[in-house]
XYZ file of C-alpha atoms in Angstrom:
726
model
C -19.582 24.603 -59.792
C -21.399 27.039 -57.514
C -19.701 30.230 -56.545
C -18.948 30.760 -52.873
C -20.913 33.677 -51.446
C -18.071 34.675 -49.114
C -14.599 34.461 -50.577
C -12.854 36.348 -47.788
C -12.691 35.799 -44.014
C -15.846 34.702 -42.206
C -18.030 37.628 -41.137
C -18.076 38.428 -37.448
C -21.533 36.945 -36.903
C -20.308 33.652 -38.305
C -17.365 33.601 -35.877
C -19.645 34.433 -32.954
C -21.966 31.575 -33.910
C -19.057 29.108 -34.045
C -17.788 30.262 -30.665
C -21.277 29.918 -29.202
C -21.630 26.366 -30.499
C -18.173 25.401 -29.248
C -18.789 26.909 -25.847
C -22.066 24.997 -25.617
C -20.477 21.691 -26.640
C -17.344 22.066 -24.527
C -18.683 24.089 -21.642
C -16.575 24.265 -18.502
C -19.117 26.362 -16.623
C -20.321 25.056 -13.275
C -23.784 23.547 -12.912
C -25.455 23.604 -9.536
C -25.545 20.260 -7.769
C -29.052 18.834 -7.555
C -28.411 17.139 -4.254
C -25.878 17.327 -1.454
C -26.656 15.172 1.552
C -25.055 14.268 4.836
C -24.250 10.558 5.194
C -22.317 10.899 8.458
C -21.901 13.832 10.785
C -18.633 14.728 9.077
C -19.177 13.208 5.606
C -21.200 14.697 2.760
C -22.169 13.194 -0.588
C -22.492 15.515 -3.572
C -24.454 14.471 -6.662
C -24.492 16.214 -10.052
C -27.939 16.796 -11.535
C -27.200 14.223 -14.258
C -25.716 11.554 -11.985
C -25.608 8.156 -13.690
C -26.145 5.513 -11.006
C -26.050 2.576 -13.408
C -22.776 3.791 -14.861
C -21.057 4.148 -11.469
C -22.668 1.879 -8.901
C -22.120 -0.239 -6.961
C -19.124 1.545 -5.488
C -15.838 -0.325 -5.378
C -14.253 1.814 -2.686
C -17.116 1.974 -0.203
C -17.848 -1.120 1.858
C -21.523 -0.232 2.103
C -23.839 2.003 0.110
C -24.268 5.075 2.345
C -27.625 6.360 3.530
C -28.710 9.933 3.987
C -28.917 11.045 7.611
C -29.882 14.632 6.904
C -29.478 17.720 4.734
C -26.125 19.396 4.263
C -25.603 22.135 6.890
C -25.227 25.664 5.567
C -21.955 25.890 7.501
C -20.376 23.041 5.493
C -16.922 24.244 4.418
C -15.941 22.212 1.373
C -18.289 22.294 -1.620
C -18.238 20.500 -4.969
C -19.022 22.120 -8.310
C -19.994 19.884 -11.226
C -19.496 20.792 -14.857
C -18.571 19.414 -18.241
C -15.122 19.814 -19.793
C -14.942 18.998 -23.494
C -17.999 16.826 -23.027
C -16.575 14.979 -20.036
C -18.067 15.202 -16.520
C -15.951 17.212 -14.107
C -16.052 17.745 -10.351
C -14.134 20.625 -8.827
C -13.367 21.675 -5.249
C -11.788 25.088 -4.752
C -8.900 25.249 -2.280
C -7.142 28.172 -0.675
C -3.506 28.815 -1.618
C -2.436 28.044 1.957
C -3.990 24.556 1.849
C -1.620 21.609 1.417
C -2.723 18.609 -0.623
C -1.666 14.969 -0.213
C -2.792 11.484 -1.107
C -3.667 10.650 -4.751
C -2.367 7.125 -4.142
C 0.687 5.682 -5.818
C 2.417 8.542 -7.620
C 6.043 9.482 -8.133
C 6.985 12.920 -6.854
C 7.000 15.101 -3.778
C 4.975 14.645 -0.620
C 2.809 17.684 -1.298
C 0.713 17.066 -4.399
C -0.326 20.592 -5.427
C 0.821 21.414 -8.962
C 0.518 17.832 -10.217
C -1.850 16.378 -12.786
C -2.100 12.626 -12.763
C -3.878 10.096 -14.933
C -5.921 7.484 -13.103
C -5.309 4.563 -15.438
C -3.393 1.646 -13.932
C -0.233 1.096 -15.955
C 2.781 -1.201 -16.044
C 5.274 1.644 -15.700
C 8.822 0.299 -15.571
C 11.022 2.597 -13.440
C 8.264 5.227 -13.613
C 9.291 6.478 -17.069
C 5.797 6.924 -18.561
C 4.163 10.300 -17.918
C 6.915 11.246 -15.463
C 5.563 8.694 -13.005
C 2.146 10.376 -12.820
C 0.475 7.188 -14.065
C 1.528 4.122 -12.130
C 0.129 0.739 -11.146
C -2.756 1.891 -8.953
C -5.543 4.458 -8.921
C -6.763 6.289 -5.859
C -9.236 9.078 -6.727
C -8.637 10.621 -3.320
C -7.082 13.827 -1.996
C -6.313 14.794 1.594
C -6.300 18.541 2.215
C -4.764 20.173 5.301
C -5.678 23.778 5.945
C -3.415 26.403 7.435
C -4.939 25.952 10.915
C -4.404 22.165 10.868
C -7.998 21.209 10.172
C -8.399 18.842 7.270
C -10.727 17.462 4.628
C -10.759 14.615 2.137
C -12.248 14.494 -1.362
C -13.102 11.209 -3.072
C -14.466 10.819 -6.628
C -16.605 7.691 -6.452
C -16.021 6.262 -9.896
C -13.632 3.751 -11.444
C -13.505 5.111 -14.995
C -10.413 6.395 -16.725
C -9.984 9.930 -15.411
C -7.543 12.697 -14.591
C -6.900 14.435 -11.311
C -5.472 17.961 -11.378
C -4.320 19.768 -8.242
C -3.672 23.520 -8.237
C -6.070 26.205 -7.020
C -8.712 23.500 -7.140
C -9.018 19.736 -6.888
C -10.395 18.707 -10.275
C -11.567 15.256 -11.339
C -12.397 14.819 -15.031
C -13.796 11.428 -16.019
C -14.147 9.679 -19.367
C -17.214 7.896 -18.015
C -20.678 9.140 -17.003
C -21.406 11.803 -14.390
C -20.259 10.711 -10.937
C -20.763 11.592 -7.293
C -18.176 12.949 -4.856
C -17.698 12.387 -1.125
C -16.213 15.037 1.148
C -14.920 14.287 4.644
C -14.337 17.056 7.186
C -12.044 16.609 10.174
C -10.514 18.600 12.996
C -7.194 16.925 12.146
C -5.837 14.922 9.192
C -5.817 11.873 11.482
C -9.546 12.282 11.993
C -10.066 12.356 8.217
C -8.000 9.178 7.796
C -10.101 7.412 10.419
C -13.284 8.430 8.608
C -11.870 7.270 5.275
C -11.252 3.825 6.783
C -14.776 3.715 8.175
C -16.082 4.304 4.653
C -13.662 2.171 2.633
C -13.014 -0.553 5.196
C -10.147 -1.568 7.431
C -7.192 -3.719 6.495
C -7.206 -7.178 8.036
C -4.733 -7.838 10.810
C -1.825 -9.471 8.939
C 0.106 -12.523 10.119
C 3.081 -11.540 12.239
C 5.550 -13.180 9.838
C 4.583 -10.749 7.067
C 6.085 -7.905 9.130
C 9.502 -9.520 9.066
C 12.199 -8.867 6.467
C 11.720 -10.483 3.061
C 14.153 -11.318 0.251
C 13.111 -11.525 -3.382
C 14.588 -11.643 -6.844
C 13.350 -12.070 -10.373
C 14.035 -15.002 -9.818
C 15.563 -17.473 -7.362
C 15.903 -20.827 -9.106
C 16.486 -23.748 -9.153
C 15.487 -25.268 -5.830
C 19.132 -25.554 -4.779
C 19.657 -21.782 -5.213
C 16.688 -20.977 -2.997
C 17.926 -23.409 -0.348
C 21.376 -21.870 -0.499
C 19.841 -18.446 0.062
C 17.963 -19.655 3.135
C 21.090 -21.342 4.499
C 23.220 -18.225 4.025
C 20.778 -15.943 5.833
C 20.725 -18.268 8.806
C 24.508 -18.872 8.821
C 25.228 -15.150 8.748
C 22.568 -14.421 11.382
C 20.762 -11.904 9.222
C 17.138 -11.811 10.456
C 14.617 -12.814 7.785
C 11.150 -14.328 7.533
C 10.295 -14.739 3.848
C 11.829 -15.816 0.536
C 9.935 -14.972 -2.648
C 9.517 -16.916 -5.891
C 9.010 -15.014 -9.156
C 7.749 -16.444 -12.466
C 10.722 -18.710 -13.242
C 9.372 -21.392 -10.902
C 6.517 -21.993 -13.356
C 6.343 -24.422 -16.268
C 6.735 -22.095 -19.277
C 5.303 -19.240 -17.172
C 1.888 -20.933 -16.895
C 0.215 -19.962 -13.619
C -0.536 -22.640 -11.015
C 2.183 -24.885 -12.452
C 5.740 -25.751 -11.403
C 8.758 -26.425 -13.588
C 9.484 -30.120 -13.041
C 13.252 -29.640 -13.406
C 13.739 -26.417 -11.453
C 11.265 -27.248 -8.660
C 10.464 -30.961 -8.894
C 8.875 -30.980 -5.440
C 7.561 -27.539 -4.420
C 6.224 -28.870 -1.129
C 9.724 -30.068 -0.290
C 10.999 -26.564 -1.056
C 8.476 -24.965 1.272
C 9.107 -27.565 3.975
C 12.790 -26.660 3.772
C 11.949 -22.997 4.348
C 9.673 -23.908 7.249
C 12.464 -25.947 8.810
C 14.555 -22.759 8.640
C 11.746 -20.722 10.250
C 10.969 -19.004 6.963
C 7.926 -18.656 4.721
C 7.554 -18.855 0.960
C 5.567 -16.411 -1.176
C 4.907 -17.462 -4.788
C 3.738 -15.394 -7.755
C 0.466 -15.777 -9.650
C -0.334 -13.510 -12.633
C -3.759 -13.078 -14.275
C -2.728 -13.919 -17.871
C -3.438 -17.616 -18.502
C -1.331 -19.287 -21.183
C -3.410 -20.070 -24.284
C -2.437 -23.735 -24.473
C -4.845 -26.584 -25.102
C -4.163 -29.435 -22.738
C -3.177 -26.991 -19.948
C -5.782 -27.618 -17.259
C -6.193 -23.997 -16.175
C -6.815 -22.802 -19.733
C -9.040 -25.757 -20.572
C -11.203 -25.387 -17.463
C -11.454 -21.635 -17.941
C -12.549 -22.082 -21.526
C -15.111 -24.696 -20.519
C -16.489 -22.361 -17.856
C -16.363 -19.400 -20.287
C -14.591 -17.135 -17.806
C -12.531 -14.975 -20.177
C -12.691 -11.262 -20.978
C -14.232 -10.708 -24.410
C -13.296 -8.276 -27.155
C -15.768 -5.820 -28.691
C -16.959 -8.528 -31.110
C -17.756 -10.975 -28.332
C -14.772 -13.274 -28.852
C -12.279 -14.265 -26.149
C -9.678 -11.525 -26.091
C -6.173 -12.625 -27.047
C -3.411 -10.849 -25.126
C 0.276 -11.439 -24.635
C 2.277 -11.720 -21.418
C 5.080 -14.010 -20.203
C 3.628 -17.307 -21.524
C 3.055 -15.714 -24.938
C -0.576 -15.720 -26.056
C -2.914 -15.494 -23.052
C -6.537 -15.175 -22.048
C -7.556 -12.927 -19.158
C -10.104 -13.993 -16.525
C -13.137 -11.728 -16.274
C -13.314 -11.298 -12.503
C -16.548 -9.299 -12.739
C -18.360 -12.637 -13.214
C -19.317 -14.758 -10.172
C -18.354 -17.971 -11.938
C -14.909 -16.568 -12.753
C -14.220 -15.490 -9.186
C -15.301 -18.913 -7.913
C -13.261 -20.765 -10.560
C -10.181 -18.665 -9.790
C -10.543 -19.168 -6.034
C -10.778 -22.938 -6.488
C -7.432 -22.977 -8.319
C -5.723 -22.071 -5.037
C -6.786 -25.271 -3.268
C -4.085 -27.486 -4.780
C -1.631 -24.602 -5.053
C -1.677 -23.762 -1.343
C -1.492 -27.484 -0.513
C 2.140 -27.282 -1.638
C 2.919 -25.581 1.674
C 2.781 -22.093 0.165
C 2.392 -19.351 2.769
C 1.615 -16.246 0.736
C 0.743 -15.169 -2.799
C 2.029 -12.406 -5.049
C -0.454 -11.152 -7.658
C 1.598 -9.280 -10.263
C 1.060 -7.914 -13.790
C -2.586 -7.278 -12.906
C -3.129 -3.768 -14.283
C -3.596 -5.918 -16.449
C -0.313 -5.779 -18.360
C -0.571 -6.855 -22.015
C 2.555 -6.777 -24.175
C 0.549 -6.901 -27.420
C -0.838 -3.382 -27.072
C 0.880 0.012 -27.510
C 0.059 1.084 -23.948
C 0.629 -2.431 -22.558
C -2.962 -3.112 -21.539
C -6.107 -4.477 -23.171
C -8.357 -2.290 -25.383
C -10.789 0.032 -23.663
C -13.731 -1.444 -25.594
C -13.172 -4.973 -24.314
C -16.259 -6.282 -22.559
C -16.745 -7.519 -18.986
C -19.901 -9.547 -18.389
C -20.479 -8.448 -14.786
C -22.836 -10.133 -12.356
C -20.726 -10.420 -9.235
C -22.057 -8.844 -6.046
C -19.292 -6.737 -4.625
C -18.974 -6.478 -0.848
C -21.993 -5.357 1.150
C -23.576 -3.207 -1.528
C -25.911 -5.975 -2.537
C -26.083 -4.992 -6.213
C -24.493 -6.972 -9.009
C -21.877 -5.330 -11.212
C -23.397 -4.522 -14.608
C -21.829 -5.590 -17.874
C -19.648 -2.784 -19.182
C -16.465 -1.854 -20.990
C -12.887 -2.301 -19.901
C -12.636 1.485 -19.650
C -14.910 1.208 -16.620
C -13.335 -1.858 -15.017
C -9.668 -1.455 -15.929
C -8.690 0.383 -12.740
C -10.330 -2.271 -10.539
C -9.198 -5.332 -12.502
C -6.347 -5.992 -10.060
C -8.595 -5.323 -7.083
C -11.138 -7.880 -8.326
C -8.328 -10.366 -8.929
C -6.907 -10.145 -5.411
C -10.370 -10.389 -3.888
C -10.911 -13.692 -5.740
C -7.399 -14.803 -4.738
C -8.100 -13.944 -1.117
C -11.284 -16.000 -1.130
C -9.381 -18.973 -2.522
C -6.510 -18.721 -0.047
C -8.873 -18.407 2.907
C -10.830 -21.432 1.720
C -7.614 -23.433 1.342
C -6.179 -22.385 4.736
C -9.160 -21.377 6.885
C -7.148 -21.384 10.122
C -4.396 -19.048 8.876
C -4.382 -15.333 8.183
C -3.780 -14.861 4.452
C -1.093 -12.680 2.928
C -1.318 -11.291 -0.609
C 0.855 -8.682 -2.261
C -0.583 -6.942 -5.316
C 0.931 -4.560 -7.824
C -2.343 -3.142 -9.118
C -5.103 -1.842 -6.890
C -7.764 0.812 -6.337
C -8.973 2.901 -3.427
C -10.355 0.427 -0.891
C -8.187 -2.424 -2.148
C -6.265 -2.476 1.135
C -9.086 -4.739 2.349
C -7.589 -7.566 0.302
C -3.850 -7.098 -0.127
C -0.652 -5.318 0.774
C 1.161 -3.476 -1.996
C 4.510 -2.184 -3.144
C 5.520 0.702 -5.379
C 6.438 -1.379 -8.418
C 9.549 -1.461 -10.562
C 11.751 1.274 -9.158
C 15.369 2.070 -10.003
C 18.605 1.457 -8.069
C 19.323 5.175 -7.731
C 19.567 7.718 -4.944
C 16.680 9.571 -6.572
C 14.372 6.595 -6.136
C 15.640 5.928 -2.623
C 14.689 9.454 -1.591
C 11.406 9.302 -3.522
C 10.397 6.109 -1.743
C 9.526 8.088 1.380
C 6.913 10.457 -0.125
C 5.594 7.631 -2.325
C 5.016 5.331 0.635
C 3.664 8.172 2.758
C 1.089 9.162 0.139
C -0.016 5.553 -0.248
C -0.572 5.490 3.506
C -2.460 8.777 3.259
C -4.635 7.117 0.598
C -5.788 4.348 2.909
C -3.095 1.711 2.186
C -1.109 1.207 5.435
C 0.753 -1.960 4.349
C 3.136 -0.774 1.635
C 6.771 -0.171 0.764
C 9.198 -0.025 -2.177
C 11.711 -2.551 -3.472
C 14.658 -2.132 -1.101
C 17.867 -1.653 -3.087
C 15.959 -0.765 -6.242
C 14.607 -3.218 -8.820
C 16.293 -2.090 -12.040
C 20.061 -1.698 -12.310
C 22.892 -2.430 -9.917
C 22.982 -0.759 -6.531
C 26.324 0.466 -5.298
C 27.439 -0.753 -1.861
C 26.789 2.688 -0.365
C 23.316 2.958 -1.879
C 22.350 -0.553 -0.812
C 23.612 0.043 2.717
C 21.577 3.222 3.091
C 18.505 1.595 1.545
C 18.673 -1.382 3.903
C 19.104 0.970 6.856
C 16.050 2.972 5.787
C 14.107 -0.116 4.707
C 14.005 -1.413 8.270
C 11.245 1.150 8.836
C 9.001 0.589 5.824
C 5.720 -1.110 6.771
C 6.435 -3.707 4.059
C 10.166 -4.507 4.074
C 11.287 -6.504 1.030
C 14.507 -6.383 -0.974
C 13.949 -7.180 -4.653
C 15.875 -6.922 -7.908
C 15.547 -7.814 -11.563
C 16.855 -10.836 -13.422
C 19.468 -8.711 -15.196
C 21.036 -7.186 -12.106
C 23.982 -8.405 -10.081
C 23.236 -10.463 -6.987
C 21.734 -8.092 -4.447
C 21.838 -9.812 -1.077
C 23.566 -8.050 1.850
C 26.737 -10.165 1.775
C 27.310 -9.502 -1.930
C 28.424 -5.934 -1.126
C 31.212 -6.907 1.278
C 31.421 -7.416 5.007
C 30.878 -3.778 5.978
C 27.521 -3.571 4.150
C 26.600 -6.994 5.442
C 27.153 -5.622 8.946
C 25.135 -2.499 8.120
C 22.285 -4.721 6.921
C 22.448 -6.889 10.024
C 22.207 -3.868 12.292
C 19.255 -2.524 10.294
C 17.382 -5.816 10.441
C 18.099 -6.286 14.135
C 16.635 -2.835 14.767
C 13.418 -3.799 12.939
C 13.059 -7.085 14.791
C 13.850 -5.425 18.119
C 10.910 -3.072 17.477
C 8.536 -5.894 16.483
C 6.299 -5.499 19.590
C 5.833 -1.820 18.747
C 5.414 -2.494 15.007
C 2.812 -5.230 15.531
C 0.933 -2.884 17.849
C 0.864 -0.225 15.113
C -0.493 -2.697 12.567
C -3.214 -3.735 14.984
C -4.118 -0.062 15.373
C -4.180 0.375 11.597
C -6.577 -2.564 11.330
C -9.103 -0.833 13.580
C -8.639 2.886 12.909
C -7.129 3.115 9.414
C -4.139 5.145 10.534
C -0.971 4.737 8.435
C 1.922 2.898 10.066
C 4.409 5.107 8.220
C 3.177 8.655 8.812
C 4.252 12.076 7.536
C 6.210 14.117 10.028
C 3.517 16.805 10.065
C 1.239 14.313 11.854
C 3.303 15.157 14.967
C 1.775 18.652 14.840
C -0.699 19.365 12.009
C -0.812 23.034 13.024
C 2.902 23.526 12.301
C 3.042 24.748 8.725
C 6.809 24.298 8.603
C 6.370 20.510 8.665
C 3.932 20.280 5.742
C 6.569 19.642 3.067
C 8.988 17.603 5.170
C 9.623 14.398 3.201
C 13.094 13.279 4.266
C 11.926 12.186 7.705
C 8.785 10.372 8.796
C 6.994 8.965 11.800
C 7.073 5.225 12.450
C 3.792 5.014 14.290
C 2.981 8.109 16.346
C 5.840 7.770 18.847
C 9.023 7.299 16.786
C 10.629 9.744 14.347
C 12.969 8.346 11.679
C 15.728 10.699 10.475
C 17.966 9.277 7.699
C 21.652 10.112 7.932
C 21.525 11.574 4.419
C 18.698 13.982 5.279
C 19.769 17.521 4.410
C 18.611 20.083 6.981
C 15.296 18.347 7.711
C 12.545 20.211 9.507
C 11.802 18.354 12.724
C 8.724 18.686 14.921
C 8.846 20.738 18.085
C 9.227 19.007 21.397
C 11.918 16.991 23.075
C 12.432 14.118 20.612
C 15.221 12.070 22.164
C 17.456 9.704 20.173
C 17.372 6.076 21.259
C 19.797 3.250 20.544
C 18.187 -0.093 19.772
C 21.125 -2.469 19.237
C 24.109 -0.381 20.281
C 24.191 1.910 17.241
C 25.133 5.555 17.851
C 23.424 8.732 16.715
C 26.227 9.538 14.283
C 26.236 6.098 12.624
C 27.147 6.507 8.948
C 24.166 4.499 7.673
C 21.528 3.877 10.334
C 18.799 6.545 10.561
C 18.383 8.179 13.923
C 15.364 6.882 15.807
C 13.861 9.529 18.076
C 11.170 8.924 20.661
C 8.400 11.446 21.345
C 8.399 12.998 24.779
C 5.558 11.487 26.764
C 5.826 8.113 25.000
C 6.687 4.598 26.126
C 7.771 2.309 23.290
C 7.920 -1.480 23.843
C 10.737 -3.502 22.271
C 11.727 -7.159 22.317
C 14.938 -9.079 21.958
C 16.878 -9.467 18.726
C 15.554 -12.565 16.958
C 16.241 -14.199 13.595
C 12.618 -14.974 12.760
C 9.198 -13.960 14.032
C 8.733 -17.641 14.922
C 11.016 -16.817 17.868
C 8.894 -13.809 18.845
C 8.381 -13.603 22.580
C 7.596 -11.007 25.204
C 9.358 -12.853 28.028
C 12.001 -10.138 28.182
C 10.508 -6.783 27.318
C 12.303 -3.459 27.046
C 10.429 -0.200 27.593
C 11.945 2.975 26.169
C 10.550 5.796 28.295
C 10.656 9.505 27.496
C 8.921 11.782 29.989
C 7.081 14.896 28.900
C 7.441 18.285 30.575
C 4.945 17.189 33.232
C 7.053 14.157 34.081
C 4.629 11.624 32.613
C 4.645 9.074 29.795
C 2.409 6.290 28.531
C 2.354 3.553 25.921
C 0.511 0.467 24.747
C 1.346 -3.037 23.566
C -0.853 -5.431 21.599
C -0.191 -9.169 21.642
C -1.847 -12.313 20.291
C -0.871 -15.633 18.693
C 0.531 -13.861 15.613
C -1.613 -15.925 13.241
C -5.074 -17.428 13.079
C -8.340 -15.800 14.135
C -8.405 -16.412 17.856
C -8.031 -12.672 18.409
C -11.538 -12.207 16.995
C -12.840 -14.257 19.909
C -10.993 -12.398 22.630
C -7.685 -14.248 22.412
C -5.563 -11.113 22.573
C -4.160 -8.827 25.197
C -3.427 -5.114 25.515
C -0.892 -3.942 28.053
C -0.893 -0.281 29.061
C 2.288 1.271 30.409
C 2.581 4.399 32.511
C 5.507 6.349 33.905
C 5.380 9.173 36.406
C 8.051 11.289 38.006
C 7.697 12.229 41.639
C 10.579 14.050 43.194
C 13.758 12.231 42.190
C 12.013 8.949 41.368
C 10.336 7.742 38.178
C 7.871 4.898 38.623
C 6.984 2.673 35.653
C 3.981 0.346 35.786
C 1.981 -1.985 33.611
C -1.172 -0.148 34.523
C -3.806 -2.581 33.314
C -4.451 -5.208 30.689
C -7.388 -6.024 28.415
C -8.143 -9.383 26.819
C -7.564 -12.974 27.870
C -4.424 -13.995 25.956
C -1.351 -14.547 28.151
C 1.032 -11.623 28.015
C 3.992 -13.754 28.995
C 6.251 -10.977 30.285
C 8.750 -12.238 32.870
C 11.353 -9.496 32.914
C 11.012 -5.808 32.118
C 13.981 -3.594 31.367
C 13.273 0.119 31.507
C 15.441 2.539 29.579
C 14.637 6.043 30.755
C 15.806 8.768 28.400
C 17.116 11.786 30.292
C 19.136 14.875 29.480
C 22.104 13.201 31.171
C 21.831 9.993 29.175
C 19.992 6.703 29.572
C 19.130 5.327 33.001
C 18.327 1.619 33.156
C 16.475 -0.535 35.648
C 15.200 -4.103 35.499
C 12.340 -5.725 37.334
C 9.272 -7.928 37.213
C 6.190 -7.216 35.122
C 4.066 -7.731 38.226
C 5.654 -4.929 40.199
C 6.320 -1.260 39.651
C 9.866 -0.439 38.564
C 11.461 2.625 40.107
C 14.411 4.600 38.776
C 16.300 7.108 40.881
C 17.334 10.273 39.063
């Protein structure tokens, strides 16, 4: 045995050498960006000097590969520094301490995101227990920053790989994939940044009107007689509703695109029953296909060779509700086409909408409940307008967009099956830009006050991440809501963009009447308020489809320069003109101005459950009559809530079309513009002008003028000015 030369501690030169090697291998020092170009007047693209195009492109979030329009101006405010952290590519944007940060997609926590570190790795996270809710069902590598003066910027890491996002004195993206590029948007206001984000990542499609109505779900309603009973009870009790949902128990042994012959022997009959009650049916489809020979979906998928492969090239075997499953590889063109075709017969059962769940993808056979990172996707599909086919690569690259690819294929199939109808899909898993294909919800929450309160900042940050159509499970999914909690959640839920009550199979029945007559009445009032505001709500969704603005907006959008509003997360804006203040809000910070409380269905400002609804001064908000279903939607009798500003003026807008179909794309729509002006002791309200060629259909207009002395009301014709004496 040889003697060791040094028997004691390493000499200092040895330690210095080790430190030098480690610092070289795990350097966190910034490298200068090789290229920073302008792709729009207010959007810059930053590239690291070792950018890996093959490893990151085509982009999933961008609808079109951007082109350079010029060099980056020297005056550009927000810069990106690229580096390597423990061998992993990192992008960092320094922020001032006074800057507030938002966005980051679907994350549990406060409205302001500074101080959080989240993992971008889509995860089935029941009641948000894993990683303190900092790793949920969706990934949005996006941050909205609002500076002290109200100007804003957005930062977007254009890669889909597993990564972390840390927010403190800097915005830091650290990826487990190759070096990536970063987009930076500058805006005079946060609203301007949101509009630019939508121009880059696409606009949501205008949804069918029925999808804005209230929706009742459970895991699960079965058999057929139970679902019919539910529909009957809603109509008998005159609780407005548009949709009943069907979870996995309708299936034959949980095999997708099948129906249990005993529980639902005639699914078309079930859907016809709902349609007769002026309701729609939304049915669940998961990605995991039961591994059963003789099952047509599995057999055809195997014949077409559409499955995700493991690292050895064999079809990966996972486990979900049916037991052993295979997962479709949606990166392949043949898989997307095969999957879309499966919807032809499915939608022929009279199904109105589809729920794509468990698509992170969830896999019960693995420790982290998803497939291995070294699984292989074959690629080949051309994604959106980029024109380049997705390359073959690992699941670590495509995991975060697996759900997005699934809903895109589902959307294609549903549109092919029902070309004359606007599709509706709800997805649990998604990625930045996925709003182009589906609405979303915040996953399996808890029936607790904590999750009720958290639903506001969660939904707001999803909206601030480019997903306008979202909301939580009203009442909470896990556990049993108390009557008080359910009443407050229904009252608040009337103002979520997506309004659906949902609960787990283990919970007590969680329909409004199950909590006693008083909570049933609370629920009825809440739902009547939502349906009364349907003209305004539909108008906001139309706006979102063209400008990307959230429907549910943070209160600071009322005045981005007011720093006191930046952390306000108990209240929110419902569109730009209405402020929602829950009764349980504790000393909320409200925006300046004369926000007047309005009563929609006779509720008072001190109602125990119903949030106060306040109208912005200078706004005119259109409202309709109380209806039980959007199938009864009509503008024949329109109410205008009018709140004059300090100059004695107000204005508002209403959008109207058929509520379904694509006629609006050919001019079959109408905009009505409302104006109000005070002159002396008289306020004159007019429908100033209209745009489009769809009939407005207004016969009677009721004006409710909000004044310091109360509400003054006048009724007249839509064709003539309506005057109110003060």
